[in-house]
Short mmCIF file of C-alpha atoms (C1' of nucleotides) in Angstrom, two decimals:
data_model
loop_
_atom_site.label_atom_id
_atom_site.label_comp_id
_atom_site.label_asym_id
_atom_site.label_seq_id
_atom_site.Cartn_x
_atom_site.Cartn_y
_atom_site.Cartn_z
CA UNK B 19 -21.09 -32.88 1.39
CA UNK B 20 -18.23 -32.56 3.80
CA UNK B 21 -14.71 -33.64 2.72
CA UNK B 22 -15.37 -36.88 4.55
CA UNK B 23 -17.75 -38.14 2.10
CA UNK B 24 -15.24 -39.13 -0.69
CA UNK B 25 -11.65 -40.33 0.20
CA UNK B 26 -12.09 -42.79 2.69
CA UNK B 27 -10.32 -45.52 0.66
CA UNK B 28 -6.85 -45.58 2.66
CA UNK B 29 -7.25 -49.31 0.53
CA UNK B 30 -7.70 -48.42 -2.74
CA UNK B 31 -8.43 -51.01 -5.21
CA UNK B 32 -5.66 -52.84 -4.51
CA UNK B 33 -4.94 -54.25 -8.00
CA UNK B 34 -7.38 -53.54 -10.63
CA UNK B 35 -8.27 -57.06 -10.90
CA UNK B 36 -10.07 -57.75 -7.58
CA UNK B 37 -13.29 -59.83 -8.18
CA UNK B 38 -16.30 -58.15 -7.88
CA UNK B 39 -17.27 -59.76 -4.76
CA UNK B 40 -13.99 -58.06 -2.93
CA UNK B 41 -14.35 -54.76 -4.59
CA UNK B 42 -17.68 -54.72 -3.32
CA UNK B 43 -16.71 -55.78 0.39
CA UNK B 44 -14.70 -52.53 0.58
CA UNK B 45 -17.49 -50.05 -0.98
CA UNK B 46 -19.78 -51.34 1.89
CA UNK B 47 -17.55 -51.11 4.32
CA UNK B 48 -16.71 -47.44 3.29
CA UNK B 49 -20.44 -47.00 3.17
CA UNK B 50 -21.19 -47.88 6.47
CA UNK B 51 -18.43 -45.50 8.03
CA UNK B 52 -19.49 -42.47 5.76
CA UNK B 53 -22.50 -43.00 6.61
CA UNK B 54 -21.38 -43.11 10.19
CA UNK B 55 -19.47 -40.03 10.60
CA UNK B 56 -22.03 -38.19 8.49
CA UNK B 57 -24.92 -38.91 11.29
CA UNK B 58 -23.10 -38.73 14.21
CA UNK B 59 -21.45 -34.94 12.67
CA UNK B 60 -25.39 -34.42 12.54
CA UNK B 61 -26.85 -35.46 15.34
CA UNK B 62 -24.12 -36.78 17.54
CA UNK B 63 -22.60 -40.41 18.38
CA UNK B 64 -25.20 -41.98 21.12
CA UNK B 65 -28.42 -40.32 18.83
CA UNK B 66 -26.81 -42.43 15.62
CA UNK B 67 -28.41 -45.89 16.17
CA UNK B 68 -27.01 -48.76 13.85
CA UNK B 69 -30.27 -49.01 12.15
CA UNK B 70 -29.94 -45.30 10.96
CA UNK B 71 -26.50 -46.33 9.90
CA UNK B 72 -27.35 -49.73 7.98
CA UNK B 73 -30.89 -47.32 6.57
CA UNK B 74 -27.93 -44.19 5.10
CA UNK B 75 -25.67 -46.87 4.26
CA UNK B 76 -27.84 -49.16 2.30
CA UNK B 77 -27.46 -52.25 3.88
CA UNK B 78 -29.21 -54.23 6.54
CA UNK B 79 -28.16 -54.04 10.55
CA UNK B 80 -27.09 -57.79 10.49
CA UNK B 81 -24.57 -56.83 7.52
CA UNK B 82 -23.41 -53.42 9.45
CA UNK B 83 -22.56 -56.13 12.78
CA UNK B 84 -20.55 -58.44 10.37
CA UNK B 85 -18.34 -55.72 9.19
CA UNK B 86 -17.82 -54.08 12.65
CA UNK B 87 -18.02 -55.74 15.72
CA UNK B 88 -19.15 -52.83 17.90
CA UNK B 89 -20.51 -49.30 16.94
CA UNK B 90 -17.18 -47.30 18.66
CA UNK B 91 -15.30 -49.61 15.84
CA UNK B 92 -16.87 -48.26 12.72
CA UNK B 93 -15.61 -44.57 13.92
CA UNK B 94 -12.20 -45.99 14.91
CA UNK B 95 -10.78 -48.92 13.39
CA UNK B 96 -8.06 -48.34 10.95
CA UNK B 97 -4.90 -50.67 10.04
CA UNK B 98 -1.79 -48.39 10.97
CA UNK B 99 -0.24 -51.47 12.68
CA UNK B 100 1.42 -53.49 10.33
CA UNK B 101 2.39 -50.17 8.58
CA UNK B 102 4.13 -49.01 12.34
CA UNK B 103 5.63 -52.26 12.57
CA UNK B 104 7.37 -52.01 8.96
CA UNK B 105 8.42 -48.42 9.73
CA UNK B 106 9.90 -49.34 13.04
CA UNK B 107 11.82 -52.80 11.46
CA UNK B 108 13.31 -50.56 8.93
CA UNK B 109 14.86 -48.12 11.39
CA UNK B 110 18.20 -48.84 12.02
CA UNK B 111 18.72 -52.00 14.18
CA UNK B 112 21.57 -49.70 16.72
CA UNK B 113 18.92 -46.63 16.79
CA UNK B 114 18.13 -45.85 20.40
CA UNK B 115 14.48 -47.13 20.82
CA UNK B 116 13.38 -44.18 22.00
CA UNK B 117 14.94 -42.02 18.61
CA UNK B 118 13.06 -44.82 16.87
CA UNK B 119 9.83 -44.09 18.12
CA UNK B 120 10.16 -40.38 17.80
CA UNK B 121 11.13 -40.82 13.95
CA UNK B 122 7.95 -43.38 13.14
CA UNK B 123 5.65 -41.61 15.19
CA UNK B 124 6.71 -38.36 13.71
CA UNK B 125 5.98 -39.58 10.53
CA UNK B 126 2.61 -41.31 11.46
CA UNK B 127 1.29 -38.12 12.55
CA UNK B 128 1.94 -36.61 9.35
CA UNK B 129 0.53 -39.72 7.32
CA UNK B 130 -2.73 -39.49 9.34
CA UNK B 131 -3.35 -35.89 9.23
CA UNK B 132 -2.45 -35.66 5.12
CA UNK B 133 -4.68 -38.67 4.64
CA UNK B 134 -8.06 -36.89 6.22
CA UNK B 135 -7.54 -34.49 8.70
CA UNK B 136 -11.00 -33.41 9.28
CA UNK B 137 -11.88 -37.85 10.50
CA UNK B 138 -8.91 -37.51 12.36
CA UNK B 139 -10.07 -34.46 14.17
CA UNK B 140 -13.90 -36.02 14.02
CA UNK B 141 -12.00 -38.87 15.77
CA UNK B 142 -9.93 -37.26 18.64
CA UNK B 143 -13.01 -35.43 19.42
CA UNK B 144 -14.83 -38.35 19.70
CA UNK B 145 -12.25 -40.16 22.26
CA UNK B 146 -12.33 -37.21 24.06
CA UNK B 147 -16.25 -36.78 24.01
CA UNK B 148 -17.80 -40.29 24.26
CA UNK B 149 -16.62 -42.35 27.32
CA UNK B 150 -17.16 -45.81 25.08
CA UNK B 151 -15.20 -44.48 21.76
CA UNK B 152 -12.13 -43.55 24.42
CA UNK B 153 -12.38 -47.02 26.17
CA UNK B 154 -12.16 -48.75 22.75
CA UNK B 155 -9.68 -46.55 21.55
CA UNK B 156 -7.73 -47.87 24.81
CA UNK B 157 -8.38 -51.19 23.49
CA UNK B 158 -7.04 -50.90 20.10
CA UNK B 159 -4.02 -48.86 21.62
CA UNK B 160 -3.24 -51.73 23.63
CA UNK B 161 -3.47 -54.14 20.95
CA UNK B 162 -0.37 -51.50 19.22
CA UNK B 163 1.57 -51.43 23.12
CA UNK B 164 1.88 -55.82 22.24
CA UNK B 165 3.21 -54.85 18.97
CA UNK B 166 5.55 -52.26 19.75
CA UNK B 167 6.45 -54.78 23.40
CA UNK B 168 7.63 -57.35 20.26
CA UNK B 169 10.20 -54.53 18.39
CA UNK B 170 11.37 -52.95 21.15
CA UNK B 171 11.73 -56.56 23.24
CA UNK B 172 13.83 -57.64 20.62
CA UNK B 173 16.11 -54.29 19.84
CA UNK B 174 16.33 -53.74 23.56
CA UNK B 175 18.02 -57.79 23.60
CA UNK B 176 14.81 -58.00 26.28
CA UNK B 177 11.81 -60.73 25.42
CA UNK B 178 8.84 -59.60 24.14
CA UNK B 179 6.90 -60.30 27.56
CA UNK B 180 9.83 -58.40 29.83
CA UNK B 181 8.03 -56.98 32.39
CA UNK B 182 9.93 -53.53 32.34
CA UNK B 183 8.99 -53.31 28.31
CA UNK B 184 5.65 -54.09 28.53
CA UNK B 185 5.21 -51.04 31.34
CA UNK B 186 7.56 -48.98 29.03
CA UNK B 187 4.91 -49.95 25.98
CA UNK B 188 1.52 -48.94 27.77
CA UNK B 189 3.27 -45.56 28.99
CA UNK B 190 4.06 -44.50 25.87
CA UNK B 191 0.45 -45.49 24.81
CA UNK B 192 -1.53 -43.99 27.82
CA UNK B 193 0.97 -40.76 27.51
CA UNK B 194 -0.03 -40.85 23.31
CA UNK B 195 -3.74 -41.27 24.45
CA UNK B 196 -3.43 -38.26 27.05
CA UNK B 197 -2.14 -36.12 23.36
CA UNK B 198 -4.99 -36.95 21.54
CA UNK B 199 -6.96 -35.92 24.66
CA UNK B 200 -5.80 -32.48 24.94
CA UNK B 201 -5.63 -31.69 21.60
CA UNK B 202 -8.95 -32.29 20.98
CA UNK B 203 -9.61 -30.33 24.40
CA UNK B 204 -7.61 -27.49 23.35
CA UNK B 205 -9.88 -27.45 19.78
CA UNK B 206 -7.68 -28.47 17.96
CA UNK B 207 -5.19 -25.51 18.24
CA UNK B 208 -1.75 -26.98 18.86
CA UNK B 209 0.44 -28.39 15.86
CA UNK B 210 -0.37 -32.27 17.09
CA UNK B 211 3.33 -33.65 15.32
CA UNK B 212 4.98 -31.09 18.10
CA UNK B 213 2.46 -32.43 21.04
CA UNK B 214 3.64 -35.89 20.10
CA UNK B 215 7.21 -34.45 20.45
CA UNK B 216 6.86 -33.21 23.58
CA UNK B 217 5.37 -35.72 25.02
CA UNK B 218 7.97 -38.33 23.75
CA UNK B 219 10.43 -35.90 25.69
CA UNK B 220 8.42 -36.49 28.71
CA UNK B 221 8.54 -40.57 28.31
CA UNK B 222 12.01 -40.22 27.63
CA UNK B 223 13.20 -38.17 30.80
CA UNK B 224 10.39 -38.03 32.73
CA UNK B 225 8.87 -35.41 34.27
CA UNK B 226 11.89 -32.70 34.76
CA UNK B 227 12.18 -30.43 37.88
CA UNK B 228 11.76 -26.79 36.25
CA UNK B 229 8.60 -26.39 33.55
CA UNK B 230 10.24 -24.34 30.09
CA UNK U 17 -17.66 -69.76 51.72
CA UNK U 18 -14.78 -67.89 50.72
CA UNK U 19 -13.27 -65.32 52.70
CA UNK U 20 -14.70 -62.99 50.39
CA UNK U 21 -18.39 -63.29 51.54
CA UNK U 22 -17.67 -61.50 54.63
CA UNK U 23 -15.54 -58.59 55.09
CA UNK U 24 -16.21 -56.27 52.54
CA UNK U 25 -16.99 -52.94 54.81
CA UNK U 26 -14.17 -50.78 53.59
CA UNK U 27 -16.05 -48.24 54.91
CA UNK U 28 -17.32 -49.65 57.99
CA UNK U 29 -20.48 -47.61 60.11
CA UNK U 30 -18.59 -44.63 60.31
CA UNK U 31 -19.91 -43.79 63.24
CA UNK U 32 -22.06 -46.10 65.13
CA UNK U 33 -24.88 -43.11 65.05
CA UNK U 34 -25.52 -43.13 61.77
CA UNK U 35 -29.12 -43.48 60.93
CA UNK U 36 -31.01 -46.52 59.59
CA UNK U 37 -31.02 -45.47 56.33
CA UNK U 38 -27.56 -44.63 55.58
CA UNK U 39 -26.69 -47.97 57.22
CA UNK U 40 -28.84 -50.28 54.80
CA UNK U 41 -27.65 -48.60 52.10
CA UNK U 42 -24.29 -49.33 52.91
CA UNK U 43 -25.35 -53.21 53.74
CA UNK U 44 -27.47 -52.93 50.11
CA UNK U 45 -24.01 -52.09 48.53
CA UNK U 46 -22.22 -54.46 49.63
CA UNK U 47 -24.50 -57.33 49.03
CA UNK U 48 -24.43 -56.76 45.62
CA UNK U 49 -20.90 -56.28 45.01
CA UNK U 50 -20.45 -59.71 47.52
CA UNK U 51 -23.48 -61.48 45.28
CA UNK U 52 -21.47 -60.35 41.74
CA UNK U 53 -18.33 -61.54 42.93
CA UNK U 54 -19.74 -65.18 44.40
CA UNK U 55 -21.62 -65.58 40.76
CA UNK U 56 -18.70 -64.30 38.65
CA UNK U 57 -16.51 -66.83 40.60
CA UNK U 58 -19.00 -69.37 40.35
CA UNK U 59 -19.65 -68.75 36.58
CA UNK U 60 -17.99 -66.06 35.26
CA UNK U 61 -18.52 -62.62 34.45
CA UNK U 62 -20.54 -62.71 31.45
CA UNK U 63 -22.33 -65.69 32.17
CA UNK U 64 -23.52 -63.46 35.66
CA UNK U 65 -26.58 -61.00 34.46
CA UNK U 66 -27.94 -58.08 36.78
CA UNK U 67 -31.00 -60.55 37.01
CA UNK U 68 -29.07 -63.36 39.24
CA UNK U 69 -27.43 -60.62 40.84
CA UNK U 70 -30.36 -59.17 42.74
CA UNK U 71 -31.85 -62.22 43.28
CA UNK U 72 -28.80 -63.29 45.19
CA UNK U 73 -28.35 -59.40 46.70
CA UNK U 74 -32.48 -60.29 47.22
CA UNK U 75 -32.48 -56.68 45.76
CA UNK U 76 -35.04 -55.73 42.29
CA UNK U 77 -32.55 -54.84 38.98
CA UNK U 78 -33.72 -51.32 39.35
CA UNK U 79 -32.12 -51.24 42.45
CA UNK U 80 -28.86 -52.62 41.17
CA UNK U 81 -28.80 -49.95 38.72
CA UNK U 82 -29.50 -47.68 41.45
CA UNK U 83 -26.35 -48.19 43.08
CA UNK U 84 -23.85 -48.92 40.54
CA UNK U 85 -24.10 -46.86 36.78
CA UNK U 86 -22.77 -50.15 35.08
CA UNK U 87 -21.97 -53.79 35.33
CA UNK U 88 -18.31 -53.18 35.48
CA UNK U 89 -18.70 -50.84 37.88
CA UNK U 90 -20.03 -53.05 40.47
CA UNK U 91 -16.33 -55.06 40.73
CA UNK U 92 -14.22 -52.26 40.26
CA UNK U 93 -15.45 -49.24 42.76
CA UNK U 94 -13.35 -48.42 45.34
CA UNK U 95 -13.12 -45.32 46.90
CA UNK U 96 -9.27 -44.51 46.77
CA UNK U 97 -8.69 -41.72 45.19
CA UNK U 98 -9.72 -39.30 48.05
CA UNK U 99 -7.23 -41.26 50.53
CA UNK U 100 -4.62 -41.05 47.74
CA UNK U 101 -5.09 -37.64 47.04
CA UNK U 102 -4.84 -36.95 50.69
CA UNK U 103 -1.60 -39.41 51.63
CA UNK U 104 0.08 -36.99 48.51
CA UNK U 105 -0.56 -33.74 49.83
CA UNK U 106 0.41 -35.15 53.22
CA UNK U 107 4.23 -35.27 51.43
CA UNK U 108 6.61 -33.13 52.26
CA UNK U 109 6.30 -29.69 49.57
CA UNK U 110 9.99 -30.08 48.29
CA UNK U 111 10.08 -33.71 48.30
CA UNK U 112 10.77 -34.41 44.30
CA UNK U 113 7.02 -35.94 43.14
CA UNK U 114 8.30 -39.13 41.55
CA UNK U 115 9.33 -39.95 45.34
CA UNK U 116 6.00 -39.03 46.93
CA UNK U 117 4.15 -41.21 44.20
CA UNK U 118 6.63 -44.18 45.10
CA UNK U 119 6.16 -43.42 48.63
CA UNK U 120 2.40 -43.59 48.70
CA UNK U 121 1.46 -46.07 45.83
CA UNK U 122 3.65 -48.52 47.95
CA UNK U 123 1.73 -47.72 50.66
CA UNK U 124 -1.57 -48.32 48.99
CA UNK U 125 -0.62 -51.47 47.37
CA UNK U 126 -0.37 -52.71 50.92
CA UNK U 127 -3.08 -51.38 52.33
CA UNK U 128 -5.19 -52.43 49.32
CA UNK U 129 -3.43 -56.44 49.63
CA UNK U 130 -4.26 -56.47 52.85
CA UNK U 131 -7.89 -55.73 52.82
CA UNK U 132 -8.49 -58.33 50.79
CA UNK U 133 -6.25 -59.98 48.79
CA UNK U 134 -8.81 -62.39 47.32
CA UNK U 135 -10.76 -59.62 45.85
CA UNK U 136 -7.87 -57.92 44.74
CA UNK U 137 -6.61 -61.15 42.58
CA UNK U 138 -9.83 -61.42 41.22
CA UNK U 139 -10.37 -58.07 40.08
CA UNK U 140 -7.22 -57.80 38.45
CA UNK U 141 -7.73 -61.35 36.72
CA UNK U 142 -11.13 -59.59 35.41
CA UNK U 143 -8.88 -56.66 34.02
CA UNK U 144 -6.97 -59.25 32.22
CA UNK U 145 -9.80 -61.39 31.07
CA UNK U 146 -12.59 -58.90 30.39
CA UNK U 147 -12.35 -56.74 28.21
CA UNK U 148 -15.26 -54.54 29.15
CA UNK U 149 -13.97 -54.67 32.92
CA UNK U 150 -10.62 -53.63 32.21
CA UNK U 151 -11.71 -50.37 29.92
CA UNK U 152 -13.74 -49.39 32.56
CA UNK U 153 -10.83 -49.46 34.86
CA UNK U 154 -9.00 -47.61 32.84
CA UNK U 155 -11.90 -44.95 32.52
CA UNK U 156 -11.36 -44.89 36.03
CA UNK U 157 -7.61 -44.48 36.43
CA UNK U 158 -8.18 -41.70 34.01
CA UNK U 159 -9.89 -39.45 36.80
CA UNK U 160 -7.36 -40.13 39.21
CA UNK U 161 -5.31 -39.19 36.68
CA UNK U 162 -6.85 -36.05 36.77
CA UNK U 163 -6.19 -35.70 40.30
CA UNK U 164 -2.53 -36.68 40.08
CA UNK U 165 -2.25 -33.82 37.69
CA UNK U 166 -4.26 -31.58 40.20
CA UNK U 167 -1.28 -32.41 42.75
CA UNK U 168 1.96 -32.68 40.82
CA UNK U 169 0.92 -29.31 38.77
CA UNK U 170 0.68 -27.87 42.22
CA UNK U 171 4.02 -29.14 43.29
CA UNK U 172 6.04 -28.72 40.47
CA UNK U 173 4.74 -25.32 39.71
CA UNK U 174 3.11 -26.36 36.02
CA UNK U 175 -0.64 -25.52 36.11
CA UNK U 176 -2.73 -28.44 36.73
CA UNK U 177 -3.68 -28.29 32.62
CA UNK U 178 0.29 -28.25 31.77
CA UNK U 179 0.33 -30.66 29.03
CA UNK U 180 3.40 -32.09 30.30
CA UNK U 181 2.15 -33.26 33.96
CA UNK U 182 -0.76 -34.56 31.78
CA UNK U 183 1.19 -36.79 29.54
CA UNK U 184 3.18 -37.66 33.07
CA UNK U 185 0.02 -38.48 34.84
CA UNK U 186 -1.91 -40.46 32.28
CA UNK U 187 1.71 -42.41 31.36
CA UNK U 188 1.97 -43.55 34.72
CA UNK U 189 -1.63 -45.02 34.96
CA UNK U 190 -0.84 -46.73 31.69
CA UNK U 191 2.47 -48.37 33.06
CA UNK U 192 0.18 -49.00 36.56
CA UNK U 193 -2.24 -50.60 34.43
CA UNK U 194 0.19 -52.69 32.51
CA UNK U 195 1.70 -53.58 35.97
CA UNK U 196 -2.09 -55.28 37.31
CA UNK U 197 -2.18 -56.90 34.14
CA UNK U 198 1.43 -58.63 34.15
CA UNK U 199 0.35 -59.44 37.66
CA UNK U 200 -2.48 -61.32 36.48
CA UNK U 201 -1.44 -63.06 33.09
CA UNK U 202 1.61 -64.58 35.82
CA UNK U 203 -0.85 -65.83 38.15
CA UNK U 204 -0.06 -63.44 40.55
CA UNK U 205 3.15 -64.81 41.76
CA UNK U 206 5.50 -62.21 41.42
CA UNK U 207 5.08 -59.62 44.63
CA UNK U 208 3.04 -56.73 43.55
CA UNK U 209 4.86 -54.27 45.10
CA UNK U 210 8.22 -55.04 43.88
CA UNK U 211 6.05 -54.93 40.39
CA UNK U 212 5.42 -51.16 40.54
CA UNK U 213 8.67 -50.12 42.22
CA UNK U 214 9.65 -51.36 38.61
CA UNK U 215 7.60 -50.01 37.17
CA UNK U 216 8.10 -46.74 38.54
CA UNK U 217 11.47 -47.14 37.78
CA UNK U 218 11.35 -47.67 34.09
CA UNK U 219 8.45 -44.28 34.38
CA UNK U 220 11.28 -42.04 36.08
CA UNK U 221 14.93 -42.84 33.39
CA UNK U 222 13.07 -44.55 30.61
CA UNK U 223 13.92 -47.96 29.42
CA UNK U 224 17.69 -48.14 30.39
CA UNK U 225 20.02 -49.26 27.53
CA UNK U 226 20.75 -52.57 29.06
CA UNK U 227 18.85 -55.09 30.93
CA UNK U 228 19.21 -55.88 34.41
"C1'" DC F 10 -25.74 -69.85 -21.37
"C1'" DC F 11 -26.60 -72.93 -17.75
"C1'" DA F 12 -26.18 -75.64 -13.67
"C1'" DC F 13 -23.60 -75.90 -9.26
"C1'" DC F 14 -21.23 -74.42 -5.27
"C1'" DT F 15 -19.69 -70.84 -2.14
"C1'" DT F 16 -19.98 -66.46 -0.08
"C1'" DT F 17 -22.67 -62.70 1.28
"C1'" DT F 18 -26.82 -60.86 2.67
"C1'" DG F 19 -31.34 -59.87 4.96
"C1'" DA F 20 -35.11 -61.14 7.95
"C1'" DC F 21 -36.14 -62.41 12.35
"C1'" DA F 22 -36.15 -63.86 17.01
"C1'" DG F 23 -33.77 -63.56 21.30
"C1'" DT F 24 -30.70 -61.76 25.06
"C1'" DT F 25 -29.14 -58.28 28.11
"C1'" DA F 26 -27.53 -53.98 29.82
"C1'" DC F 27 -29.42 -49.91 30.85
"C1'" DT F 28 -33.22 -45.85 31.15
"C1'" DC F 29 -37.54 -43.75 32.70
"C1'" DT F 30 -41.68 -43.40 35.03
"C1'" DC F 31 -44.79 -44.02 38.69
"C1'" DA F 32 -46.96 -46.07 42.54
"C1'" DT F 33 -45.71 -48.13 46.99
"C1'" DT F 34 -43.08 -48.76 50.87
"C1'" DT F 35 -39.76 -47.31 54.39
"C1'" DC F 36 -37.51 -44.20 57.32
"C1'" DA F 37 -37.04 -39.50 59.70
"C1'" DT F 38 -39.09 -35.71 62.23
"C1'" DG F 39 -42.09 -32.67 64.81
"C1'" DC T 1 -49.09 -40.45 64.99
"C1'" DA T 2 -49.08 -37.52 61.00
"C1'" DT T 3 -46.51 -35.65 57.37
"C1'" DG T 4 -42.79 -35.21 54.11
"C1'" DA T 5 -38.70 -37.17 51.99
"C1'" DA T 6 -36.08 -40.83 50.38
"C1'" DA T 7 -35.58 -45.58 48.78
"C1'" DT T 8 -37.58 -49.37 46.42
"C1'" DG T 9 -39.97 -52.32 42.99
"C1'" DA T 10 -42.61 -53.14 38.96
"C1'" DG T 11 -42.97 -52.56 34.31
"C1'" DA T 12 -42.42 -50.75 29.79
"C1'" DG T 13 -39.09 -49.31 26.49
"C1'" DT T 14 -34.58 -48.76 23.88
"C1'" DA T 15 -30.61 -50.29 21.51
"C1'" DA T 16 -26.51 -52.96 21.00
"C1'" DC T 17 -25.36 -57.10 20.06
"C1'" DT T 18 -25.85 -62.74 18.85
"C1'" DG T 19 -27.35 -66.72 16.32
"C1'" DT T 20 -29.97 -69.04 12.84
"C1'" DC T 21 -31.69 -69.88 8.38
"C1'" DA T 22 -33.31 -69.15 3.86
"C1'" DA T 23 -32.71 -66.27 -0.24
"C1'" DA T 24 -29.66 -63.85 -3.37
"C1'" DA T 25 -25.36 -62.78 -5.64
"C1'" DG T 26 -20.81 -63.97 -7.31
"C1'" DG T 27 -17.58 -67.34 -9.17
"C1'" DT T 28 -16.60 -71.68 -11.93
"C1'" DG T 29 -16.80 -75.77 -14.95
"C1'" DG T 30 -19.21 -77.56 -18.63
#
DNA sequence: CCACCTTTTGACAGTTACTCTCATTTCATG
DNA sequence: CATGAAATGAGAGTAACTGTCAAAAGGTGG
C-alpha cells in the first residue's frame, strides 16, 4: 500500500549465504514494524495494541516482546550508531569538533531522509505526538550523547566522563530533539538538513543578541 | 525516621483560613509522595507498587491515581516553574538572558538544596537509576522549556516559536539534565551549584578548544 | 534420510500501571 | 439541618509487559 510497506530492509541480506534461520529473524522483524506503522497510520499509536500487531504481522505477542522490548521501540529503533561513530572516527583527527559534527550530521540527515522519508516523517510526528514515543526517543538519544561523550572526550584530549563534555553531548542532543520537534510541528515544511544547521549554529555560539 | 518523613509542605496552609477540604487534600498529597519515598528507599522503586503505597498513605489506589497521573509523577512534582518563570521576568529587561538564567537557576538550586536536600539526592539518584523516572523528568523539563522560550523570545525580541530560542531552551534542559545526572552517578559530591555554573558555561561559548 | 541438539516460537498464566463507572461518604452553605 | 457539590472507595476492565514450558523448526553428523 503505502511506500512503507516494502523497503524497510536498511539490513539487507547481508551475504547471500545467511542460514535460513537468520534470514528469517530479519523478515519477522520487518514484519512486525510494517505491520506497526501500517496500524498506527490507520488508527493511531495508543488504538494499535501489540496483539493487533503480532495478528497483521503473523506472529504471536510473546514473539513481537522478544524482538522489541517495548511498543515505542518497534516505531523507533534503528542502528545509526555505530554508523555515526565510523563517520565521526574518519573525520579528520585536527577537525574542530564542532565542524565534525556539522559534516556527519549533515550527512545523516540526508542518509535518513533518502532511505524512507515518509517513516522518518511517520516518526518525527510520532515524537512529537505521543508523550511515550518522545520519552523513548530521549532514551535512545541519550544512549548516542555516551557515544558521541567517547569521540569528542578523546579529540577534545578530555576523558570520556569530563563533566563539561558530557553537558556539551546532551545539549547537542536535547537541541537535535527540539529539531525534530518543530519540524514535525511546522508539518513538515522546513528543509530539516538546514534546521539541523541552524541549530548546530546555535550550540556552537549560543544564543546571539540580534535574531537574522 | 528520616528527615524526610516530615517536612514536605512546600506549600504550606497558605493561609491559615483555608477550608477543610483544601487542607486534607494538601495533607492527602503529601502522604503519598512521603509513603512512595519511605518504600522506594526501603525497597526500591520498582519493587514499590501503587498498592503498598496507599496502604502506607492509608489512601484506596483510586485515590493515588487521583492525585498524581503516573507513578513517576508522584517523586518528581514540584511546582517550580511558576516561581521560575516569575524570578525571570523579575530580571532586569536589558540584562543579556544567559545572565538572568545563571542568576536565577543559582538561586533555585539553593533554594531547592535547602528544602530538602535528602529528597533532592534521591530524586536525582532515581533520574540516574530509573529509567522510566528520568524520561518523565525530562517530559517535564520540556514544558518549562516551553516557558523559558515564552521569556527569552520576549526578551530577545524572537517570537516565543523562533526556532532558535527553541533549540536554546530545550539545549539547556538537556545540559541541566546531564548536570543532575553527573551529580548522581558521583555520589553527589561535587557542589551542585558549581555543576551548572559549568554547565552554563560550556551552554554560552561551546566546548572551548582546550581544557581547563 | 534419519536421529539429535539447539534455537525459535506459541500458549498461557501472572503482574501491575492505569482507566472508568458508580455508589457512598464528606465537607460547604443557606 | 437540609441540600448540593466535591472527594473517596470499590470494583471491573484494559493492555503492556514478564516468565515458564512444551512444541516446532532449523542445523548437523552419521
Amino acid at each position: 500500500m503505502t511506500p512503507m510497506t516494502a523497503a524497510r530492509t536498511s539490513i539487507p541480506a547481508d551475504r547471500p549465504q545467511l542460514g535460513l534461520r537468520e534470514r528469517k529473524k530479519i523478515k519477522t522483524r520487518t514484519a512486525i514494524r510494517d505491520a506497526t506503522y501500517r496500524l498506527i497510520e490507520e488508527q493511531g499509536y495508543d488504538a494499535t495494541t501489540i496483539e493487533q500487531i503480532a495478528e497483521l504481522a503473523e506472529v504471536s505477542p510473546s514473539t513481537v516482546f522478544r524482538y522489541f522490548p517495548t511498543k515505542e521501540d518497534i516505531v523507533l529503533t534503528d542502528e545509526y550508531d555505530p554508523l555515526l561513530e565510523a563517520e565521526l572516527r574518519a573525520r579528520p583527527e585536527d577537525e574542530p569538533p564542532m565542524d565534525s559534527l556539522r559534516y556527519v550530521l549533515g550527512k545523516a540527515v540526508v542518509v535518513g531522509m533518502a532511505e524512507d522519508a515518509e517513516v522518518t516523517r511517520l516518526r518525527t510526528r510520532l515524537m512529537a505526538e505521543v508523550p511515550a514515543v518522545r520519552s523513548r526517543m530521549m532514551e535512545s538519544m541519550s544512549v548516542t550523547s555516551h557515544l558521541l561523550c567517547q569521540v569528542i572526550g578523546e579529540r577534545t584530549g578530555r576523558g570520556p566522563d569530563s563533566f563539561e563534555v558530557r553537558v556539551f553531548a546532551m545539549s547537542l542532543i536535547g537541541g537535535l530533539m527540539e529539531v525534530s520537534l518543530y519540524w514535525a510541528q511546522h508539518d513538515h515544511e522546513d528543509d530539516f538538513a538546514e534546521l539541523v544547521d541552524r541549530a548546530l549554529d546555535v550550540l556552537e555560539h549560543g544564543l546571539t543578541p540580534r535574531a537574522e
